[in-house]
Amino acid sequence: MQASATLAAAQAAEALRAAGADVVDFGAGEPDFDTPGNIKRAAEEAMRAGRTKYTSTGGVRELQAAIIRFYKDQFGTEYAPAEVMATSGGKQAIFNAVVTLLNAGDEVLIPKPYWVTFPEVVVFAGGKPVFIDTETTNFLLTPEQFERAITPRTKLVILNSPSNPSGRVLMPETFRRIIEIASERNIYVVSDECYLRFVYPPAKVFSAASLPAELRSRLCIAGSFSKTYAMTGWRMGYALGPADWIKAMLKVQGHSTSNPTSIAQYAAIEALNGPQESVGEMLAEYTARRAWLLQALRDIPGVKCNEPEGAFYAFPDVRGCLQKDLKTSAEFAEQLLKDEQTVVTDGTGFGAPGFVRISYATSMAQLQEGMIRLRRFCERHI
Ligand SMILES: Cc1ncc(COP(=O)(O)O)c(C=O)c1O
């Protein structure tokens, strides 16, 4: 199994920091904000009230109800309790969904660039990842690209909008058309919507959950509290899907990790049911950073960057800087760290060599210093 590119970058930064270097770190795949106070207090109260025992595998009823209510309020969708389960992070929802579905040799379509976990989970489950190249359409999967990639062995497609690493967001009409095609061809869909709420106007928040029920019979949505509520360490996520699929997923979870941590479940209930101002504040901060960063990146020679409509990543093309001594984006990232103590994540691990991922889940001051360093570096290499 491949080591995660994200974690490798984090470790390299840590080693330099330990040696006393002034590191600018754009590697982070998590918010730089603290978990909002009301959410922490809900966990404290749950602990004091003795809610520290096993719960049902898919989470307590109040959490399932909070997830169902959220989707009803936001997207007008009616999910039944048998169609929802809480998981230990969105990652476990994806894992459960994939391992319960695949038989040996099943093909799984994964658009590039992809979150590093997708192909690894598919291989773990005995499936065969089949990648769809989307560079010609600036990393936005089109219905035509999807349709062309389907073979008689295609069992599943994994979608991720907003995307990690590209930050790109599928337009609702495109998203719908892709799921219509999947439905016509009896292909299952896992829609990883972990960055659901981090979308920048004019792009709009869209969940596949808002599609009509007949398009959702082979659709599993993976959701997460990690990014929206700055709760990465709490390990809370959920899955929404057809009852028979969720039932199989509950079996896998029941015989592996059981319920997500009980007190984290109460924190998650408060996250959904409590005040949402903190989400707006984080979004406003990401919006300002994103605008500044995109402008700064566009001014750097040798760097090109599509506009990321969501998440908190920019994914620039650095091939303009690979003409002289540097030959790959891996070398680019490595040398940038050595010369300028600045961490970016090489795109190769995401299936997009020639690109690097820059996370703006870091302060404006760090962004400004990092862009000075990146510019200096790029000017030396074009
Ligand atoms: C695209 C994507 N999906 C899922 C996850 C999983 O998040 P978690 O398991 O913390 O909910 C991440 C985390 O980085 C992600 O980037």
Short mmCIF file of C-alpha atoms and ligand atoms in Angstrom, two decimals:
data_model
loop_
_atom_site.label_atom_id
_atom_site.label_comp_id
_atom_site.label_asym_id
_atom_site.label_seq_id
_atom_site.Cartn_x
_atom_site.Cartn_y
_atom_site.Cartn_z
CA MET A 1 0.00 0.00 0.00
CA GLN A 2 1.23 3.48 -0.92
CA ALA A 3 2.16 5.88 1.88
CA SER A 4 -0.13 8.87 1.75
CA ALA A 5 1.51 11.79 -0.09
CA THR A 6 -0.19 14.14 2.35
CA LEU A 7 1.27 12.40 5.37
CA ALA A 8 4.73 12.18 3.78
CA ALA A 9 4.71 15.96 3.26
CA ALA A 10 3.60 16.50 6.87
CA GLN A 11 6.42 14.30 8.15
CA ALA A 12 9.04 16.11 6.10
CA ALA A 13 7.81 19.44 7.46
CA GLU A 14 7.87 18.11 11.00
CA ALA A 15 11.48 16.97 10.67
CA LEU A 16 12.56 20.42 9.44
CA ARG A 17 10.61 22.17 12.20
CA ALA A 18 12.23 19.94 14.80
CA ALA A 19 15.59 21.08 13.41
CA GLY A 20 14.56 24.69 14.05
CA ALA A 21 13.66 25.76 10.49
CA ASP A 22 11.01 28.41 9.81
CA VAL A 23 8.68 26.22 7.77
CA VAL A 24 5.70 27.44 5.75
CA ASP A 25 3.35 24.50 5.50
CA PHE A 26 0.78 24.23 2.71
CA GLY A 27 0.48 20.48 3.19
CA ALA A 28 -2.36 20.39 5.70
CA GLY A 29 -5.50 18.50 4.75
CA GLU A 30 -7.40 19.86 7.71
CA PRO A 31 -8.82 23.17 8.93
CA ASP A 32 -6.49 25.38 10.96
CA PHE A 33 -9.46 26.39 13.15
CA ASP A 34 -10.32 24.93 16.53
CA THR A 35 -13.53 22.92 17.00
CA PRO A 36 -16.28 25.42 17.97
CA GLY A 37 -16.88 25.72 21.74
CA ASN A 38 -20.54 24.61 21.69
CA ILE A 39 -19.47 21.31 20.08
CA LYS A 40 -16.75 20.70 22.67
CA ARG A 41 -19.19 21.48 25.48
CA ALA A 42 -21.68 18.94 24.12
CA ALA A 43 -19.00 16.26 24.38
CA GLU A 44 -18.14 17.35 27.94
CA GLU A 45 -21.80 17.16 28.93
CA ALA A 46 -22.18 13.74 27.33
CA MET A 47 -19.19 12.52 29.30
CA ARG A 48 -20.56 13.91 32.57
CA ALA A 49 -23.96 12.36 31.84
CA GLY A 50 -22.30 8.96 31.49
CA ARG A 51 -22.90 8.59 27.77
CA THR A 52 -19.69 6.65 27.65
CA LYS A 53 -20.94 3.19 26.71
CA TYR A 54 -21.44 1.26 23.49
CA THR A 55 -24.17 2.63 21.26
CA SER A 56 -25.87 0.91 18.35
CA THR A 57 -23.36 0.35 15.56
CA GLY A 58 -24.78 3.07 13.28
CA GLY A 59 -24.95 5.67 16.05
CA VAL A 60 -27.56 6.89 18.52
CA ARG A 61 -31.05 7.69 17.27
CA GLU A 62 -30.65 11.45 17.92
CA LEU A 63 -27.60 11.56 15.65
CA GLN A 64 -29.35 9.70 12.85
CA ALA A 65 -32.31 12.07 13.27
CA ALA A 66 -30.00 15.13 13.14
CA ILE A 67 -28.40 13.91 9.89
CA ILE A 68 -31.80 13.17 8.35
CA ARG A 69 -33.10 16.59 9.40
CA PHE A 70 -30.06 18.36 7.96
CA TYR A 71 -30.59 16.74 4.56
CA LYS A 72 -34.31 17.47 4.67
CA ASP A 73 -33.74 21.14 5.50
CA GLN A 74 -30.93 21.67 3.01
CA PHE A 75 -32.00 19.47 0.11
CA GLY A 76 -35.62 18.49 0.76
CA THR A 77 -34.65 14.81 0.90
CA GLU A 78 -36.50 12.27 3.06
CA TYR A 79 -34.09 9.60 4.29
CA ALA A 80 -35.38 6.84 6.60
CA PRO A 81 -33.38 5.80 9.69
CA ALA A 82 -32.50 2.51 7.94
CA GLU A 83 -30.78 4.54 5.21
CA VAL A 84 -28.34 6.38 7.45
CA MET A 85 -25.43 5.34 9.65
CA ALA A 86 -22.79 7.20 11.61
CA THR A 87 -19.18 6.22 10.92
CA SER A 88 -15.75 6.97 12.32
CA GLY A 89 -15.02 9.71 9.79
CA GLY A 90 -16.08 9.97 6.18
CA LYS A 91 -13.21 7.61 5.42
CA GLN A 92 -14.94 4.72 7.17
CA ALA A 93 -18.15 5.43 5.24
CA ILE A 94 -16.19 5.11 1.98
CA PHE A 95 -14.40 2.00 3.18
CA ASN A 96 -17.64 0.31 4.28
CA ALA A 97 -19.39 1.19 1.03
CA VAL A 98 -16.59 -0.11 -1.20
CA VAL A 99 -15.80 -3.35 0.64
CA THR A 100 -19.44 -4.39 0.85
CA LEU A 101 -19.96 -3.90 -2.88
CA LEU A 102 -16.97 -5.25 -4.75
CA ASN A 103 -16.21 -8.75 -5.93
CA ALA A 104 -12.78 -9.74 -7.24
CA GLY A 105 -12.03 -8.10 -10.57
CA ASP A 106 -14.86 -5.55 -10.48
CA GLU A 107 -13.82 -2.32 -12.12
CA VAL A 108 -14.19 0.97 -10.31
CA LEU A 109 -14.05 4.24 -12.21
CA ILE A 110 -12.09 6.98 -10.47
CA PRO A 111 -11.68 10.39 -12.13
CA LYS A 112 -8.22 11.94 -11.89
CA PRO A 113 -7.00 13.66 -9.85
CA TYR A 114 -8.37 11.63 -6.97
CA TRP A 115 -8.11 11.55 -3.22
CA VAL A 116 -5.33 9.07 -2.45
CA THR A 117 -7.54 6.71 -0.45
CA PHE A 118 -9.93 5.84 -3.31
CA PRO A 119 -7.71 3.49 -5.33
CA GLU A 120 -6.22 2.00 -2.18
CA VAL A 121 -9.63 1.00 -0.79
CA VAL A 122 -10.65 -0.44 -4.16
CA VAL A 123 -7.50 -2.58 -4.34
CA PHE A 124 -7.98 -3.64 -0.72
CA ALA A 125 -11.49 -4.86 -1.63
CA GLY A 126 -10.15 -6.88 -4.59
CA GLY A 127 -11.40 -4.44 -7.23
CA LYS A 128 -9.57 -2.82 -10.11
CA PRO A 129 -9.27 0.98 -10.16
CA VAL A 130 -9.77 2.39 -13.66
CA PHE A 131 -8.81 6.03 -13.88
CA ILE A 132 -10.52 8.63 -16.03
CA ASP A 133 -8.27 11.38 -17.32
CA THR A 134 -9.90 14.79 -16.96
CA GLU A 135 -7.00 17.12 -17.67
CA THR A 136 -8.44 18.26 -20.99
CA THR A 137 -11.54 19.48 -19.16
CA ASN A 138 -9.55 21.16 -16.38
CA PHE A 139 -10.20 18.33 -13.92
CA LEU A 140 -13.98 18.40 -14.20
CA LEU A 141 -15.42 15.02 -15.15
CA THR A 142 -17.85 15.23 -18.07
CA PRO A 143 -20.73 12.81 -18.72
CA GLU A 144 -19.03 11.87 -22.03
CA GLN A 145 -15.73 10.99 -20.34
CA PHE A 146 -17.64 8.90 -17.83
CA GLU A 147 -19.68 7.09 -20.46
CA ARG A 148 -16.62 6.32 -22.58
CA ALA A 149 -14.85 4.72 -19.60
CA ILE A 150 -17.67 2.27 -18.79
CA THR A 151 -17.06 -1.41 -19.61
CA PRO A 152 -19.17 -4.52 -18.86
CA ARG A 153 -17.07 -4.98 -15.70
CA THR A 154 -17.72 -1.50 -14.30
CA LYS A 155 -19.41 -1.87 -10.95
CA LEU A 156 -18.86 1.47 -9.26
CA VAL A 157 -17.79 5.06 -9.83
CA ILE A 158 -16.36 7.21 -7.02
CA LEU A 159 -17.19 10.91 -7.29
CA ASN A 160 -15.76 13.65 -5.12
CA SER A 161 -17.09 17.18 -5.45
CA PRO A 162 -15.78 19.51 -4.09
CA SER A 163 -12.60 17.66 -4.91
CA ASN A 164 -9.51 17.01 -2.91
CA PRO A 165 -6.97 17.81 -4.42
CA SER A 166 -8.26 20.00 -7.28
CA GLY A 167 -10.89 22.00 -5.37
CA ARG A 168 -13.09 21.74 -8.45
CA VAL A 169 -16.86 21.46 -8.08
CA LEU A 170 -19.18 19.71 -10.54
CA MET A 171 -22.08 21.81 -11.78
CA PRO A 172 -25.40 20.40 -10.53
CA GLU A 173 -26.56 19.57 -14.10
CA THR A 174 -23.32 17.68 -14.82
CA PHE A 175 -23.51 15.85 -11.52
CA ARG A 176 -27.10 14.83 -12.26
CA ARG A 177 -26.29 13.66 -15.80
CA ILE A 178 -23.40 11.50 -14.54
CA ILE A 179 -25.66 9.86 -11.98
CA GLU A 180 -28.39 9.37 -14.59
CA ILE A 181 -25.89 7.55 -16.80
CA ALA A 182 -24.74 5.44 -13.84
CA SER A 183 -28.36 4.58 -13.09
CA GLU A 184 -29.11 3.67 -16.74
CA ARG A 185 -26.06 1.39 -16.79
CA ASN A 186 -26.70 -0.19 -13.34
CA ILE A 187 -23.48 1.26 -11.94
CA TYR A 188 -23.20 2.06 -8.26
CA VAL A 189 -22.02 5.50 -7.12
CA VAL A 190 -20.11 6.53 -4.03
CA SER A 191 -20.35 10.29 -3.73
CA ASP A 192 -17.72 11.61 -1.34
CA GLU A 193 -19.18 14.91 -0.15
CA CYS A 194 -16.83 15.57 2.74
CA TYR A 195 -16.27 19.18 1.60
CA LEU A 196 -19.97 19.73 0.88
CA ARG A 197 -20.32 23.09 2.61
CA PHE A 198 -17.06 24.67 1.41
CA VAL A 199 -18.15 26.06 -1.95
CA TYR A 200 -17.46 29.60 -3.20
CA PRO A 201 -19.98 31.65 -5.18
CA PRO A 202 -21.02 31.60 -7.95
CA ALA A 203 -20.64 27.81 -7.50
CA LYS A 204 -23.40 26.32 -5.38
CA VAL A 205 -23.56 23.71 -2.64
CA PHE A 206 -24.96 20.57 -4.22
CA SER A 207 -25.48 17.09 -2.84
CA ALA A 208 -26.40 14.03 -4.87
CA ALA A 209 -28.89 13.48 -2.03
CA SER A 210 -31.08 16.12 -3.67
CA LEU A 211 -31.62 13.93 -6.75
CA PRO A 212 -34.95 12.10 -7.15
CA ALA A 213 -35.29 8.77 -5.31
CA GLU A 214 -35.17 6.71 -8.53
CA LEU A 215 -31.63 8.04 -9.16
CA ARG A 216 -30.53 7.14 -5.65
CA SER A 217 -31.15 3.40 -5.62
CA ARG A 218 -27.43 2.67 -6.20
CA LEU A 219 -26.03 5.79 -4.57
CA CYS A 220 -24.15 6.02 -1.30
CA ILE A 221 -23.17 9.42 0.06
CA ALA A 222 -20.17 9.71 2.35
CA GLY A 223 -20.29 12.76 4.60
CA SER A 224 -18.05 14.12 7.32
CA PHE A 225 -17.93 16.44 10.29
CA SER A 226 -14.15 16.77 9.94
CA LYS A 227 -13.86 19.73 7.59
CA THR A 228 -17.19 21.52 8.07
CA TYR A 229 -16.86 21.80 11.84
CA ALA A 230 -13.07 21.58 12.19
CA MET A 231 -13.45 18.18 13.86
CA THR A 232 -10.80 16.06 12.12
CA GLY A 233 -9.60 14.44 15.35
CA TRP A 234 -13.06 13.47 16.55
CA ARG A 235 -13.45 10.96 13.73
CA MET A 236 -17.11 11.49 12.90
CA GLY A 237 -18.75 10.91 9.54
CA TYR A 238 -21.80 9.24 8.10
CA ALA A 239 -23.22 7.37 5.15
CA LEU A 240 -26.58 7.76 3.46
CA GLY A 241 -27.73 5.08 1.04
CA PRO A 242 -30.26 2.39 0.17
CA ALA A 243 -31.29 0.32 3.22
CA ASP A 244 -29.81 -2.97 1.93
CA TRP A 245 -26.42 -1.37 1.24
CA ILE A 246 -26.41 0.37 4.65
CA LYS A 247 -27.35 -2.94 6.30
CA ALA A 248 -24.29 -4.62 4.77
CA MET A 249 -22.13 -1.67 5.80
CA LEU A 250 -23.40 -1.93 9.36
CA LYS A 251 -22.28 -5.57 9.40
CA VAL A 252 -18.75 -4.63 8.35
CA GLN A 253 -18.61 -1.83 10.89
CA GLY A 254 -20.21 -3.97 13.61
CA HIS A 255 -17.51 -6.61 13.25
CA SER A 256 -14.62 -4.18 12.93
CA THR A 257 -14.82 -0.93 14.90
CA SER A 258 -18.46 -0.98 16.18
CA ASN A 259 -20.03 2.39 16.92
CA PRO A 260 -18.13 5.66 16.49
CA THR A 261 -16.98 7.06 19.86
CA SER A 262 -20.07 7.77 21.95
CA ILE A 263 -19.11 11.24 23.18
CA ALA A 264 -18.02 12.28 19.68
CA GLN A 265 -21.52 11.34 18.52
CA TYR A 266 -23.01 13.86 20.96
CA ALA A 267 -20.57 16.47 19.71
CA ALA A 268 -21.75 15.71 16.16
CA ILE A 269 -25.41 16.12 17.17
CA GLU A 270 -24.60 19.57 18.52
CA ALA A 271 -22.62 20.37 15.37
CA LEU A 272 -25.70 19.74 13.22
CA ASN A 273 -28.42 21.01 15.55
CA GLY A 274 -26.57 23.91 17.19
CA PRO A 275 -25.70 27.38 15.85
CA GLN A 276 -24.04 27.35 12.41
CA GLU A 277 -22.28 30.74 12.64
CA SER A 278 -18.87 29.14 13.05
CA VAL A 279 -19.24 27.42 9.66
CA GLY A 280 -20.01 30.79 8.06
CA GLU A 281 -17.02 32.39 9.77
CA MET A 282 -14.65 29.68 8.58
CA LEU A 283 -16.08 29.90 5.09
CA ALA A 284 -15.61 33.69 5.05
CA GLU A 285 -11.99 33.27 6.08
CA TYR A 286 -11.35 30.61 3.40
CA THR A 287 -13.05 32.87 0.85
CA ALA A 288 -10.67 35.75 1.59
CA ARG A 289 -7.59 33.51 1.57
CA ARG A 290 -8.63 31.81 -1.63
CA ALA A 291 -9.10 35.11 -3.48
CA TRP A 292 -5.70 36.37 -2.33
CA LEU A 293 -3.93 33.09 -3.10
CA LEU A 294 -5.33 32.72 -6.62
CA GLN A 295 -4.21 36.21 -7.53
CA ALA A 296 -0.75 35.59 -6.07
CA LEU A 297 -0.39 32.25 -7.90
CA ARG A 298 -1.38 33.78 -11.21
CA ASP A 299 1.44 36.29 -10.88
CA ILE A 300 4.10 33.62 -10.43
CA PRO A 301 6.03 32.79 -13.60
CA GLY A 302 5.80 29.15 -14.71
CA VAL A 303 2.66 28.48 -12.65
CA LYS A 304 -0.90 28.08 -13.99
CA CYS A 305 -3.91 27.54 -11.81
CA ASN A 306 -7.53 26.62 -12.52
CA GLU A 307 -10.07 28.29 -10.32
CA PRO A 308 -10.99 25.90 -7.50
CA GLU A 309 -14.67 26.45 -6.62
CA GLY A 310 -14.58 24.50 -3.38
CA ALA A 311 -12.69 22.82 -0.51
CA PHE A 312 -9.55 24.65 0.68
CA TYR A 313 -6.99 23.69 -1.95
CA ALA A 314 -5.43 25.23 -5.02
CA PHE A 315 -3.91 22.76 -7.47
CA PRO A 316 -1.53 24.63 -9.75
CA ASP A 317 0.23 23.24 -12.81
CA VAL A 318 3.97 23.75 -12.26
CA ARG A 319 5.20 22.16 -15.49
CA GLY A 320 6.42 25.59 -16.58
CA CYS A 321 9.09 25.23 -13.89
CA LEU A 322 10.16 21.73 -14.95
CA GLN A 323 12.12 22.70 -18.05
CA LYS A 324 15.59 23.15 -16.54
CA ASP A 325 17.07 21.23 -13.61
CA LEU A 326 13.80 20.03 -12.07
CA LYS A 327 12.14 17.26 -14.03
CA THR A 328 9.07 16.26 -12.00
CA SER A 329 6.61 17.81 -9.59
CA ALA A 330 8.02 15.44 -6.94
CA GLU A 331 11.45 17.05 -7.42
CA PHE A 332 9.78 20.46 -7.41
CA ALA A 333 8.15 19.79 -4.01
CA GLU A 334 11.31 18.26 -2.58
CA GLN A 335 13.56 21.09 -3.72
CA LEU A 336 11.09 23.76 -2.61
CA LEU A 337 11.20 22.28 0.86
CA LYS A 338 15.00 22.18 0.88
CA ASP A 339 15.60 25.64 -0.64
CA GLU A 340 12.69 27.61 0.78
CA GLN A 341 11.43 25.50 3.72
CA THR A 342 7.99 25.50 2.11
CA VAL A 343 5.73 22.45 1.96
CA VAL A 344 3.44 21.69 -0.98
CA THR A 345 2.09 18.23 -1.82
CA ASP A 346 3.24 16.62 -5.07
CA GLY A 347 0.31 15.87 -7.39
CA THR A 348 1.69 12.49 -8.45
CA GLY A 349 0.06 10.70 -5.51
CA PHE A 350 -3.28 12.15 -6.63
CA GLY A 351 -2.77 10.88 -10.19
CA ALA A 352 -1.69 14.28 -11.53
CA PRO A 353 2.08 14.55 -11.97
CA GLY A 354 3.14 18.07 -12.94
CA PHE A 355 0.79 19.62 -10.38
CA VAL A 356 1.14 20.42 -6.68
CA ARG A 357 -1.51 20.88 -4.05
CA ILE A 358 -1.48 24.00 -1.91
CA SER A 359 -3.74 23.97 1.12
CA TYR A 360 -4.96 27.37 2.26
CA ALA A 361 -6.11 26.00 5.60
CA THR A 362 -3.40 28.17 7.07
CA SER A 363 -3.12 31.82 8.11
CA MET A 364 -3.01 34.74 5.69
CA ALA A 365 0.45 35.64 7.05
CA GLN A 366 1.72 32.15 6.16
CA LEU A 367 0.12 32.38 2.71
CA GLN A 368 1.84 35.71 2.07
CA GLU A 369 5.25 34.49 3.22
CA GLY A 370 4.82 31.22 1.31
CA MET A 371 3.99 32.98 -1.93
CA ILE A 372 7.10 35.16 -1.64
CA ARG A 373 9.14 31.97 -1.27
CA LEU A 374 7.33 30.13 -4.06
CA ARG A 375 7.80 33.04 -6.45
CA ARG A 376 11.52 33.24 -5.64
CA PHE A 377 11.84 29.49 -6.22
CA CYS A 378 9.90 29.47 -9.50
CA GLU A 379 11.86 32.43 -10.87
CA ARG A 380 15.04 30.41 -10.38
CA HIS A 381 13.63 27.44 -12.26
CA ILE A 382 11.97 28.75 -15.39
C1 LIG B 1 -11.85 13.84 -0.29
C2 LIG B 1 -11.85 13.37 1.12
N1 LIG B 1 -12.72 12.43 1.48
C3 LIG B 1 -12.78 11.96 2.73
C4 LIG B 1 -11.92 12.42 3.70
C5 LIG B 1 -12.03 11.79 5.05
O1 LIG B 1 -12.26 12.63 6.06
P1 LIG B 1 -12.65 12.08 7.50
O2 LIG B 1 -12.41 10.62 7.54
O3 LIG B 1 -11.79 12.84 8.44
O4 LIG B 1 -14.11 12.40 7.65
C6 LIG B 1 -10.96 13.37 3.37
C7 LIG B 1 -9.98 13.84 4.36
O5 LIG B 1 -8.97 14.41 4.06
C8 LIG B 1 -10.93 13.88 2.06
O6 LIG B 1 -10.05 14.80 1.69
#
